Every structure is written in structure tokens, then in C-alpha cells.
Coordinates of C-alpha atoms in Angstrom, one line a residue:
X582 CA -3.2 41.4 143.6
X583 CA -0.1 42.4 141.7
X584 CA 1.8 45.4 143.1
X585 CA 2.5 48.1 140.5
X586 CA 5.5 50.3 140.5
X587 CA 5.2 54.0 140.2
X588 CA 7.8 56.3 138.7
X589 CA 7.8 60.1 138.6
X590 CA 8.4 61.1 135.0
X591 CA 8.3 64.9 135.4
X592 CA 10.6 65.9 138.2
X593 CA 12.2 69.4 138.4
X594 CA 15.3 69.9 140.4
X595 CA 16.8 73.1 141.8
X596 CA 18.4 73.5 138.3
X597 CA 15.0 74.2 136.9
X598 CA 14.7 78.0 137.5
X599 CA 11.4 78.9 139.2
X600 CA 10.1 75.3 139.0
X601 CA 12.1 73.2 141.5
X602 CA 13.9 73.6 144.7
X603 CA 15.0 70.1 145.7
X604 CA 18.6 69.0 145.1
X605 CA 19.4 65.9 143.0
X606 CA 20.4 64.0 146.1
X607 CA 17.1 64.8 147.9
X608 CA 15.1 63.7 144.9
X609 CA 16.9 60.4 144.4
X610 CA 16.8 59.6 148.2
X611 CA 13.1 60.4 148.4
X612 CA 12.4 58.2 145.4
X613 CA 14.4 55.3 146.9
X614 CA 12.7 55.8 150.2
X615 CA 9.3 55.5 148.5
X616 CA 10.5 52.3 146.8
X617 CA 10.5 53.7 143.3
X618 CA 12.7 51.9 140.8
X619 CA 13.8 55.2 139.2
X620 CA 12.8 58.8 138.4
X621 CA 13.1 61.1 135.4
X622 CA 14.7 64.6 135.7
X623 CA 13.0 67.0 133.4
X624 CA 14.4 70.4 134.2
X625 CA 13.0 73.3 132.2
X626 CA 15.2 75.2 129.8
X627 CA 18.5 73.5 130.7
X628 CA 20.3 70.2 131.3
X629 CA 22.7 71.4 134.0
X630 CA 21.8 68.7 136.5
X631 CA 22.1 65.7 134.3
X632 CA 25.8 64.9 135.1
X633 CA 25.2 65.3 138.8
X634 CA 22.1 63.1 138.5
X635 CA 23.9 60.4 136.5
X636 CA 27.0 60.5 138.8
X637 CA 25.0 60.4 142.0
X638 CA 22.9 57.5 140.8
X639 CA 26.0 55.6 139.6
X640 CA 27.5 55.9 143.1
X641 CA 24.2 54.8 144.7
X642 CA 23.9 51.8 142.3
X643 CA 27.4 50.6 143.1
X644 CA 26.5 50.5 146.8
X645 CA 23.1 48.9 146.0
X646 CA 24.7 46.2 143.9
X647 CA 27.2 45.4 146.6
X648 CA 24.3 44.9 149.0
X649 CA 22.4 42.7 146.5
X650 CA 19.7 45.3 145.9
X651 CA 18.2 46.2 142.5
X652 CA 19.7 49.2 140.8
X653 CA 17.9 52.6 140.6
X654 CA 17.2 53.8 137.1
X655 CA 18.1 57.4 136.2
X656 CA 15.8 58.6 133.4
X657 CA 17.0 61.7 131.5
X658 CA 14.5 63.7 129.5
X659 CA 14.7 67.2 128.1
X660 CA 11.4 68.9 128.7

């Protein structure tokens, strides 16, 4: 049986007032731990966390490439 990959496409970080409390780092680390190939940040009403998200995932991907692992995909959506 083929294994299917799951990706959260509606994730709110602590930048989403009244909707999220997890930091960008916590969200990315949890997704990687759960073997997800990426996640989408969809904070409500703002895009304040996008640069932090992109920068953090870029650093993580540099390390992952050096170890021969697949890169993690940051998906940026404005909800």
C-alpha cells in the first residue's frame, strides 16, 4: 500500500490574534517531527509571520540538504 503524505494547509501561528498560540519554530519542528513535507501558514488578518517562517525554514533546509535529507516546503497563504 502506498504511503500518502499529509500537509496542514490551515495553520495559525501566534501572529494570528485570538486564533493561534504556537511560534513559527514550534509549528515547523512539530511538522518535521510528524514527517510532513511542509505546512502552510495562514494567519488571520496579517502576514507578520511570513518572513520569520521563510527565514527559519531556509535555515532548516540548509541543514537538511547538508545531511542529504529532503527539504521542507514553506507554503505561504493569506487567509
